mmCIF file of N, CA and C in Angstrom:
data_model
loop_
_atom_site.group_PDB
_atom_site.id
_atom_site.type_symbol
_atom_site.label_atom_id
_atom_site.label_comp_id
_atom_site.label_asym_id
_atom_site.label_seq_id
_atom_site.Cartn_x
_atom_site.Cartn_y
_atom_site.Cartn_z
ATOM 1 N N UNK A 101 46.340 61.602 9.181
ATOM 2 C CA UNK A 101 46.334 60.301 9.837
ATOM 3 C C UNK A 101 47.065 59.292 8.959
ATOM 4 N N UNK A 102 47.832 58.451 9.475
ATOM 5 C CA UNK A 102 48.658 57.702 8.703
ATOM 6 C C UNK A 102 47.825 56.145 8.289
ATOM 7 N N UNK A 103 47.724 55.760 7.384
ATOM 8 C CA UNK A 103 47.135 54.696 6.679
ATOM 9 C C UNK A 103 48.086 53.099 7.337
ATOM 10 N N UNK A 104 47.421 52.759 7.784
ATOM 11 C CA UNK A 104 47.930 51.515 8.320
ATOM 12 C C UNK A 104 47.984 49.841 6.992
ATOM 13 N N UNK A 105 48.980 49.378 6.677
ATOM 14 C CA UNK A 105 48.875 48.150 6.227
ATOM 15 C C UNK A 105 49.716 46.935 6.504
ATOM 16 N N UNK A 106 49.796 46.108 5.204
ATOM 17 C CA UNK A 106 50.607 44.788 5.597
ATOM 18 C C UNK A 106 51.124 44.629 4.194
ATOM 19 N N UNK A 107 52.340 43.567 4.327
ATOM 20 C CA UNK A 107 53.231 43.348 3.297
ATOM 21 C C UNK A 107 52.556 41.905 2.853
ATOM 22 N N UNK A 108 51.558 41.639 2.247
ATOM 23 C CA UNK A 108 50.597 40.397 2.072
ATOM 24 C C UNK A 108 51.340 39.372 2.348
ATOM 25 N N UNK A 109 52.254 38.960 1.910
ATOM 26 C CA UNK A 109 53.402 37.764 1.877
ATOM 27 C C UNK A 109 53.804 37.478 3.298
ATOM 28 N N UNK A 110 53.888 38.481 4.079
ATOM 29 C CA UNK A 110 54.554 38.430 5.575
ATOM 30 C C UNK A 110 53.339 37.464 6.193
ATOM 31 N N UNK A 111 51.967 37.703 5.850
ATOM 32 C CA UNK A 111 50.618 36.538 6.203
ATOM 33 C C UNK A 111 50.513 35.632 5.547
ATOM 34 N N UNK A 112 50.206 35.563 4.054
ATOM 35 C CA UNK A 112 50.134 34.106 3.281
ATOM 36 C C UNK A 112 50.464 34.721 2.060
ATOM 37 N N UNK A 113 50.203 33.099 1.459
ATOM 38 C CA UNK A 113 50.822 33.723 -0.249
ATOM 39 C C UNK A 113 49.198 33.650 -0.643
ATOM 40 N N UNK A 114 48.226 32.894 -0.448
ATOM 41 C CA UNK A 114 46.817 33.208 -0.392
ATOM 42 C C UNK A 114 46.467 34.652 -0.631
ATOM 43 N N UNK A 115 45.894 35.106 -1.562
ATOM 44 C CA UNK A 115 45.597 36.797 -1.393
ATOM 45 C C UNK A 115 44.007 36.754 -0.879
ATOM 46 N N UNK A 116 43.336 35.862 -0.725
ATOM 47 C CA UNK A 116 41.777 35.904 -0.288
ATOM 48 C C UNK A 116 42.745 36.257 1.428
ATOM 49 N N UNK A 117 43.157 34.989 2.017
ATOM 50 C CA UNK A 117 43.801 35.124 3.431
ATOM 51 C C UNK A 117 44.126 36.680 3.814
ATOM 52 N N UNK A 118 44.948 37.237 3.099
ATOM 53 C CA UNK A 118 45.498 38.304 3.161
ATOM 54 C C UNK A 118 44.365 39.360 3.198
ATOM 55 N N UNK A 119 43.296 39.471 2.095
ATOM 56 C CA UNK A 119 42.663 40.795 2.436
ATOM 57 C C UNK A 119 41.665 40.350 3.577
ATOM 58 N N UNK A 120 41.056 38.830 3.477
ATOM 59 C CA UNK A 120 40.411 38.949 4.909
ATOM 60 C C UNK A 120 41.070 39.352 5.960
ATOM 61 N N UNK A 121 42.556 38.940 6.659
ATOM 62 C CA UNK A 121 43.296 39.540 7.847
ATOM 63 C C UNK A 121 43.016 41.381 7.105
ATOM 64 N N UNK A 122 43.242 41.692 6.564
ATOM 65 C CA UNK A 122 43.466 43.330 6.249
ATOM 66 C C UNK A 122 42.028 43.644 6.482
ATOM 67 N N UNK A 123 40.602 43.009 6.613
ATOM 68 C CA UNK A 123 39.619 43.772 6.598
ATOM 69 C C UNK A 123 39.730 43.413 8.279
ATOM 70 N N UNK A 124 39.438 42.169 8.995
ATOM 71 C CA UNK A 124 39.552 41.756 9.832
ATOM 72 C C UNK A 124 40.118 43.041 11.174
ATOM 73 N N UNK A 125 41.487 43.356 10.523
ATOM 74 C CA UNK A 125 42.318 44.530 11.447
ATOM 75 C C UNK A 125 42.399 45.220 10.641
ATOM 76 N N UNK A 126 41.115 45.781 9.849
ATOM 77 C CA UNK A 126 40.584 47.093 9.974
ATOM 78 C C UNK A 126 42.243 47.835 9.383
ATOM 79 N N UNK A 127 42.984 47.283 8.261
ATOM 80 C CA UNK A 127 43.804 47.836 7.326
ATOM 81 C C UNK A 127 43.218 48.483 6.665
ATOM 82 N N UNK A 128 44.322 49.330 5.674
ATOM 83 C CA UNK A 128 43.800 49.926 4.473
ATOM 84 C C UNK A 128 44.058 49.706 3.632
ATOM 85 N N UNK A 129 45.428 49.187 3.542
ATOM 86 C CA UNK A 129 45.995 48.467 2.258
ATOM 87 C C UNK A 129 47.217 47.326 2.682
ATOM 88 N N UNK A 130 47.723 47.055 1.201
ATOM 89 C CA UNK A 130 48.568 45.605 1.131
ATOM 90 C C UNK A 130 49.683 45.573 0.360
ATOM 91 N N UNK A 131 50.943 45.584 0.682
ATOM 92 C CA UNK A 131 51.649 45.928 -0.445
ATOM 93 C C UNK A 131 52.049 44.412 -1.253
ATOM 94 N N UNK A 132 52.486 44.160 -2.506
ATOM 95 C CA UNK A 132 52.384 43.369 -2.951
ATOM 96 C C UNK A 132 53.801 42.688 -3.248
ATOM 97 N N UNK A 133 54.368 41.785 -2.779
ATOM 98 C CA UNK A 133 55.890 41.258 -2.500
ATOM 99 C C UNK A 133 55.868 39.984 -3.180
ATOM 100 N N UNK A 134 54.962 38.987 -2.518
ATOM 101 C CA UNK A 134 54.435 37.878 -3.685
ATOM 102 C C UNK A 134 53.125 37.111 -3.627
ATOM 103 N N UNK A 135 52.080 36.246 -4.208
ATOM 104 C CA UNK A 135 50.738 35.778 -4.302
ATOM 105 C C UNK A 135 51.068 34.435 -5.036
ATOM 106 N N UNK A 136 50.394 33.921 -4.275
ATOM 107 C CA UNK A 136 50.639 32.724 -4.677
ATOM 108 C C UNK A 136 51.663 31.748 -5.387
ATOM 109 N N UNK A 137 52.679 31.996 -4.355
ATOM 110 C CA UNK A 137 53.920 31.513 -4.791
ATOM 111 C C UNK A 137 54.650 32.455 -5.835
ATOM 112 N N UNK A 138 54.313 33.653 -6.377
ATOM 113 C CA UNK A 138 54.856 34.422 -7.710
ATOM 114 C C UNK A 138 55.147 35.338 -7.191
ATOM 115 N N UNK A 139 56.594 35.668 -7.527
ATOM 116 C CA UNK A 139 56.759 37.070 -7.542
ATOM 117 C C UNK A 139 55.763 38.275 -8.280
ATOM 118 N N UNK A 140 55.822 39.589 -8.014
ATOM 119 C CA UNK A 140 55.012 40.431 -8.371
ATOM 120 C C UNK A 140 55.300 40.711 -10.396
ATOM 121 N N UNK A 141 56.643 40.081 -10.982
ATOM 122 C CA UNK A 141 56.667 40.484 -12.138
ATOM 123 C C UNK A 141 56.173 39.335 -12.321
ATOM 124 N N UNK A 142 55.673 37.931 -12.418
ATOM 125 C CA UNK A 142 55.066 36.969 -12.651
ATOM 126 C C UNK A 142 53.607 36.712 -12.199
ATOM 127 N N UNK A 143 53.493 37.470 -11.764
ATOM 128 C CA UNK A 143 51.793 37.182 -11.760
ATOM 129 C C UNK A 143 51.029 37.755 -13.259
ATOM 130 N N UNK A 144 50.170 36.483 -13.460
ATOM 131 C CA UNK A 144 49.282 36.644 -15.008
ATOM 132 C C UNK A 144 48.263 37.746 -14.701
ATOM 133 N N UNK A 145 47.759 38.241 -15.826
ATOM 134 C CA UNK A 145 46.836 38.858 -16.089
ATOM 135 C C UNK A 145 45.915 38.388 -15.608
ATOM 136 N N UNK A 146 45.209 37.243 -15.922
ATOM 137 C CA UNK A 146 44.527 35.937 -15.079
ATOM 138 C C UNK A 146 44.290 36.859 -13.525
ATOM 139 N N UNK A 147 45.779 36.106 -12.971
ATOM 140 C CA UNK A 147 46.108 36.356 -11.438
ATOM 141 C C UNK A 147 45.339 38.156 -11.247
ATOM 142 N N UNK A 148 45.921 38.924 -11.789
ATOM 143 C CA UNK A 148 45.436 40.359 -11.382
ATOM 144 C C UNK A 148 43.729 40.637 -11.484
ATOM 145 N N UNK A 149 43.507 40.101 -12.282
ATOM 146 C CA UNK A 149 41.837 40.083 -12.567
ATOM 147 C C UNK A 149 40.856 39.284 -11.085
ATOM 148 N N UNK A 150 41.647 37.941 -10.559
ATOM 149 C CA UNK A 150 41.184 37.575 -9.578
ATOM 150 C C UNK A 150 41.345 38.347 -8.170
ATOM 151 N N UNK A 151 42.519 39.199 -8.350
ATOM 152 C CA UNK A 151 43.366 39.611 -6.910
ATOM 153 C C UNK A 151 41.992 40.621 -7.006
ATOM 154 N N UNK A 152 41.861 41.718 -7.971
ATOM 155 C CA UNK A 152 40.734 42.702 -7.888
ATOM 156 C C UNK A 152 39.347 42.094 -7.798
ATOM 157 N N UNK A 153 39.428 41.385 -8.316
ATOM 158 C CA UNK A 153 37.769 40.616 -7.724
ATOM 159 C C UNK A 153 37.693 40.008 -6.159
ATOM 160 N N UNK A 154 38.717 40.148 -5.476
ATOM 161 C CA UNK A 154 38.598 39.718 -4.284
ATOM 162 C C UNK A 154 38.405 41.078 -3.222
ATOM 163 N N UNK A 155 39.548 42.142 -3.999
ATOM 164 C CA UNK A 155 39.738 42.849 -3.386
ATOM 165 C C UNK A 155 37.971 44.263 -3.446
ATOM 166 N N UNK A 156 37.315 43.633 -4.669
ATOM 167 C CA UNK A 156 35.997 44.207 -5.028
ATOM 168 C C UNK A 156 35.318 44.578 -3.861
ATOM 169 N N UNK A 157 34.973 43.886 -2.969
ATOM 170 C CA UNK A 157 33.695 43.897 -2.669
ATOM 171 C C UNK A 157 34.433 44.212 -0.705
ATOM 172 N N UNK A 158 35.794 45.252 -0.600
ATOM 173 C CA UNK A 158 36.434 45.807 0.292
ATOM 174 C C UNK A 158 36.825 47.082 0.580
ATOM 175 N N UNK A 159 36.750 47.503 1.461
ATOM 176 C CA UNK A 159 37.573 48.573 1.229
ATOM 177 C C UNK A 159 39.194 48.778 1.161
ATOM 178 N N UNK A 160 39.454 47.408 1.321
ATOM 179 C CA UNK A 160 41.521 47.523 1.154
ATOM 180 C C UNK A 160 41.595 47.711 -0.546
ATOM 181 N N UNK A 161 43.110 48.287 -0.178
ATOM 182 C CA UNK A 161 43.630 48.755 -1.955
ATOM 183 C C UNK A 161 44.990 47.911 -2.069
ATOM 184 N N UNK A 162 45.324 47.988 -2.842
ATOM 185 C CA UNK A 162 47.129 47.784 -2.823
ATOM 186 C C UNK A 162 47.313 48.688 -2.994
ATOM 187 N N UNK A 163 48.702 49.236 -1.496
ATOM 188 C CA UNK A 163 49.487 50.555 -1.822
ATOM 189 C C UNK A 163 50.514 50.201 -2.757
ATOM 190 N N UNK A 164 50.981 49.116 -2.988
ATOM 191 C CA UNK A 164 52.463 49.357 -3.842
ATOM 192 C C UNK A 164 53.018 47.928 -4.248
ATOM 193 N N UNK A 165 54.010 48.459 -4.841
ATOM 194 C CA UNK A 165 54.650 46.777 -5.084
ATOM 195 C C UNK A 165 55.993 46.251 -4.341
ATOM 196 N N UNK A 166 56.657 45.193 -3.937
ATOM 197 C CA UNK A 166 57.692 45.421 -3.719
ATOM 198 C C UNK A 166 58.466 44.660 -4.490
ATOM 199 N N UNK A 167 58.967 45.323 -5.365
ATOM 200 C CA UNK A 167 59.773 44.084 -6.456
ATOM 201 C C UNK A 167 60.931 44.375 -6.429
ATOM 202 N N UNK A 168 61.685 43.125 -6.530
ATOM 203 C CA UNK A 168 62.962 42.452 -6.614
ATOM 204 C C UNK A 168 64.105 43.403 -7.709
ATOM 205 N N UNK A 169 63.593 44.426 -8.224
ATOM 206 C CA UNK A 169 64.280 45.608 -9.473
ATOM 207 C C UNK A 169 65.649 45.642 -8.934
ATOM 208 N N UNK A 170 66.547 45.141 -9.073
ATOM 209 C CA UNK A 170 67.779 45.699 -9.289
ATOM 210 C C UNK A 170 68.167 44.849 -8.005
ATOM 211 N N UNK A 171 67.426 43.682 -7.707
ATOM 212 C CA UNK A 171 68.814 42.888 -6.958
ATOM 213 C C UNK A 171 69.520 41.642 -7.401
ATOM 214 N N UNK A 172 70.600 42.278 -7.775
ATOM 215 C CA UNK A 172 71.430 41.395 -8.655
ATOM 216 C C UNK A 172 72.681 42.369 -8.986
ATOM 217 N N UNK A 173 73.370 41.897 -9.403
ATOM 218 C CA UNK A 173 74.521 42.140 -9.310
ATOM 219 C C UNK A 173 75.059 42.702 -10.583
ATOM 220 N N UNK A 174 75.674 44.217 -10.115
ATOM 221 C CA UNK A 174 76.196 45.759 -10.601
ATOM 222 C C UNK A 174 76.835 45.315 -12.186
ATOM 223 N N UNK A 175 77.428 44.467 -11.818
ATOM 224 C CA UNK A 175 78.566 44.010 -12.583
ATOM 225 C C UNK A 175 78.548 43.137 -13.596
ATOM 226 N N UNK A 176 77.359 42.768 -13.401
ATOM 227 C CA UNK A 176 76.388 41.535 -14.332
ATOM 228 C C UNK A 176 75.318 42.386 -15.636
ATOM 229 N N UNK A 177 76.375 42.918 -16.376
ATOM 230 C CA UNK A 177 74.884 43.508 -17.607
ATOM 231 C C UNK A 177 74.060 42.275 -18.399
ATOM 232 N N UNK A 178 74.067 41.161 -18.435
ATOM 233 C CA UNK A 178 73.154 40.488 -18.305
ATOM 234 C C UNK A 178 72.223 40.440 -17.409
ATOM 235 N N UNK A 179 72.278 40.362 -16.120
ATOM 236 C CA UNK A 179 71.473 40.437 -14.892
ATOM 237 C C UNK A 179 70.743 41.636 -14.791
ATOM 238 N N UNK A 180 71.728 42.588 -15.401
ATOM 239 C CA UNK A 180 70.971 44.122 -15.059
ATOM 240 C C UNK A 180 69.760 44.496 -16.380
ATOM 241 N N UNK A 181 69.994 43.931 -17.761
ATOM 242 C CA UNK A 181 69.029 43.378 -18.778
ATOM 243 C C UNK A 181 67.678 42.940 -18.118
ATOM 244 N N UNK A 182 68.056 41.823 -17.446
ATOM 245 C CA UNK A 182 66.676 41.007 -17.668
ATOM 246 C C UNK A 182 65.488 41.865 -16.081
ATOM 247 N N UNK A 183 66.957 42.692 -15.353
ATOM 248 C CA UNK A 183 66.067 43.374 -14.839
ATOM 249 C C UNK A 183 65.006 44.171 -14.956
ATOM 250 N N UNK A 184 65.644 45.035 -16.218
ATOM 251 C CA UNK A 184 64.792 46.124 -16.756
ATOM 252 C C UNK A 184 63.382 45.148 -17.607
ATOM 253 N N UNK A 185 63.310 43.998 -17.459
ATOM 254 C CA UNK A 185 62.284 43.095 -17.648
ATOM 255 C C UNK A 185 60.957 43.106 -16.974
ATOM 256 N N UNK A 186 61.797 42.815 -15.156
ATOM 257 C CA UNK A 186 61.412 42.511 -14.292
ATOM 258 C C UNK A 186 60.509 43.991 -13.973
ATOM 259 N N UNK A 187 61.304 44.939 -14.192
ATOM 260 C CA UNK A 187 60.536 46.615 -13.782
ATOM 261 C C UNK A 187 59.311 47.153 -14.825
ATOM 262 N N UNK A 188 59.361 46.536 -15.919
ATOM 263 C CA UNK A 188 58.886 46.942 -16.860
ATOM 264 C C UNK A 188 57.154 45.872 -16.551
ATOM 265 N N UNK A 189 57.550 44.686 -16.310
ATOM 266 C CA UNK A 189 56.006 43.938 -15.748
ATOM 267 C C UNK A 189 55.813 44.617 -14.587
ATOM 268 N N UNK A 190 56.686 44.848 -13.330
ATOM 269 C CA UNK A 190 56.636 45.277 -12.284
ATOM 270 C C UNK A 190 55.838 47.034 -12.254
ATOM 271 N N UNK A 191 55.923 47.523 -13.229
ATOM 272 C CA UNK A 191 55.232 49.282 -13.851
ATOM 273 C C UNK A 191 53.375 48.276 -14.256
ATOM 274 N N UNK A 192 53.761 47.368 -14.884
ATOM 275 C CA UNK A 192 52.648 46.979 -15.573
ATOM 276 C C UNK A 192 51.463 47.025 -14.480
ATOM 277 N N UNK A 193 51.584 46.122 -13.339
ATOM 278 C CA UNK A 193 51.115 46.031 -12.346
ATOM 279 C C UNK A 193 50.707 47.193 -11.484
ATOM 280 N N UNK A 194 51.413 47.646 -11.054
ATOM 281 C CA UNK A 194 51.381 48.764 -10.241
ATOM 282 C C UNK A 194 50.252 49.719 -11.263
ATOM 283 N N UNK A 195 50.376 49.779 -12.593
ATOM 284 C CA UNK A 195 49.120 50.653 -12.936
ATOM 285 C C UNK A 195 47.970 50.144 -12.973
ATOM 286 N N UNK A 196 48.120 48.602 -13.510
ATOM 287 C CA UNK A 196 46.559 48.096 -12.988
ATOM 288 C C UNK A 196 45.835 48.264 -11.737
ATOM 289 N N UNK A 197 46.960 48.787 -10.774
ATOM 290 C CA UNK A 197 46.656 48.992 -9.397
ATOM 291 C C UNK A 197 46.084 50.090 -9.123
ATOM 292 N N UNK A 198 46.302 51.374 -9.958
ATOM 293 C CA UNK A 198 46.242 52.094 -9.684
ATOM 294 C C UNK A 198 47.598 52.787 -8.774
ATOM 295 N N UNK A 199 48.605 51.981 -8.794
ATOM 296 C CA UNK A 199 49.647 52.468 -7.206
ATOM 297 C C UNK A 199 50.454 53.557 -8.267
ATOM 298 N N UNK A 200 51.278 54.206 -7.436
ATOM 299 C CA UNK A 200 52.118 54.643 -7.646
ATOM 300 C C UNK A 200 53.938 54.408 -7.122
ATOM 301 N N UNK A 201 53.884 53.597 -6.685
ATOM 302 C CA UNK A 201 55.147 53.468 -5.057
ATOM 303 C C UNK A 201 55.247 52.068 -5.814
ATOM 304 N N UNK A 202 56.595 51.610 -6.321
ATOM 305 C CA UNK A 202 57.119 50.546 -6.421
ATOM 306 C C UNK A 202 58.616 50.427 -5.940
ATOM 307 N N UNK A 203 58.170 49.711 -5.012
ATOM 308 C CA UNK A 203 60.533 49.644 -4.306
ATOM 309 C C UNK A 203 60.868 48.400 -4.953
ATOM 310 N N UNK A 204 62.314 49.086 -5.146
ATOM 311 C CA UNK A 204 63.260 48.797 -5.612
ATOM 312 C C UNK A 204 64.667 48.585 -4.788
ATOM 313 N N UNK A 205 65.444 48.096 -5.134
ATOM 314 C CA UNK A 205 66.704 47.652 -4.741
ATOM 315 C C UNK A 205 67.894 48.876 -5.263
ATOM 316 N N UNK A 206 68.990 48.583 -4.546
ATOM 317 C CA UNK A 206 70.469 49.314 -5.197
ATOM 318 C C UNK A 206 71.536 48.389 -5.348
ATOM 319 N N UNK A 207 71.083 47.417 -6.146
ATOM 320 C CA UNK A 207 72.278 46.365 -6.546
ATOM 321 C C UNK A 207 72.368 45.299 -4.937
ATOM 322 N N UNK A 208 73.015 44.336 -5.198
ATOM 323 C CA UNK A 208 73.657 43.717 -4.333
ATOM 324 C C UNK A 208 74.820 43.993 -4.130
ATOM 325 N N UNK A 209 75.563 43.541 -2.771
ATOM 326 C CA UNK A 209 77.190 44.043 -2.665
ATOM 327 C C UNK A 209 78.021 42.774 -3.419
ATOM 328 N N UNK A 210 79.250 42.683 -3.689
ATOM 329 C CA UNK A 210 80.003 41.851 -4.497
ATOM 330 C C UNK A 210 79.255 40.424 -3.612
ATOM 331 N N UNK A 211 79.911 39.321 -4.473
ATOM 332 C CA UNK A 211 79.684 37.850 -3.643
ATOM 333 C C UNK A 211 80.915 37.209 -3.738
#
């Protein structure tokens, strides 16, 4: 049976909002794109400690992350640097999660 969820951000940047709609319609999980205004490599330690205390006392999980890894441009090894930044908090997360599934990007096309 296939596990039904939501991309939290597509409902609010609120993550209380978000897992109530996910218990509400009887989801299973939430993937994580952004919370409270932050992208997923910027959310504090702080932030993750509250997201699981909300998510405590539910049965929703976070399936995954969706972070921004590698959109930016091919050609930019500065850009592609501070990415491996962005993936490296973006891993951080995802294990506090328990997830395994973090998407990623394949560059942007020229501009």
């Amino acid at each position: 049976m296939f596990k039904v969820g939501i991309i939290g951000d597509e409902a609010s940047q609120d993550f209380q909002i978000v897992v109530d709609l996910a218990v509400e319609f009887n989801l299973d999980s939430i993937e994580i794109r952004s919370v409270w205004d932050k992208a997923p490599q910027e959310l504090t330690d702080q932030d993750i400690v509250k997201m699981k205390q909300i998510l405590d006392s539910t049965d929703v999980r976070v399936i995954g992350v969706a972070s921004p890894f590698y959109k930016c441009d091919i050609d930019n090894a500065k850009e592609r640097k501070e990415h491996l930044n962005i993936l490296k908090r973006c891993i951080k997360l995802a294990k506090a999660f328990d997830v395994n599934l973090i998407r990623t990007f394949v560059f942007l096309e020229d501009r």
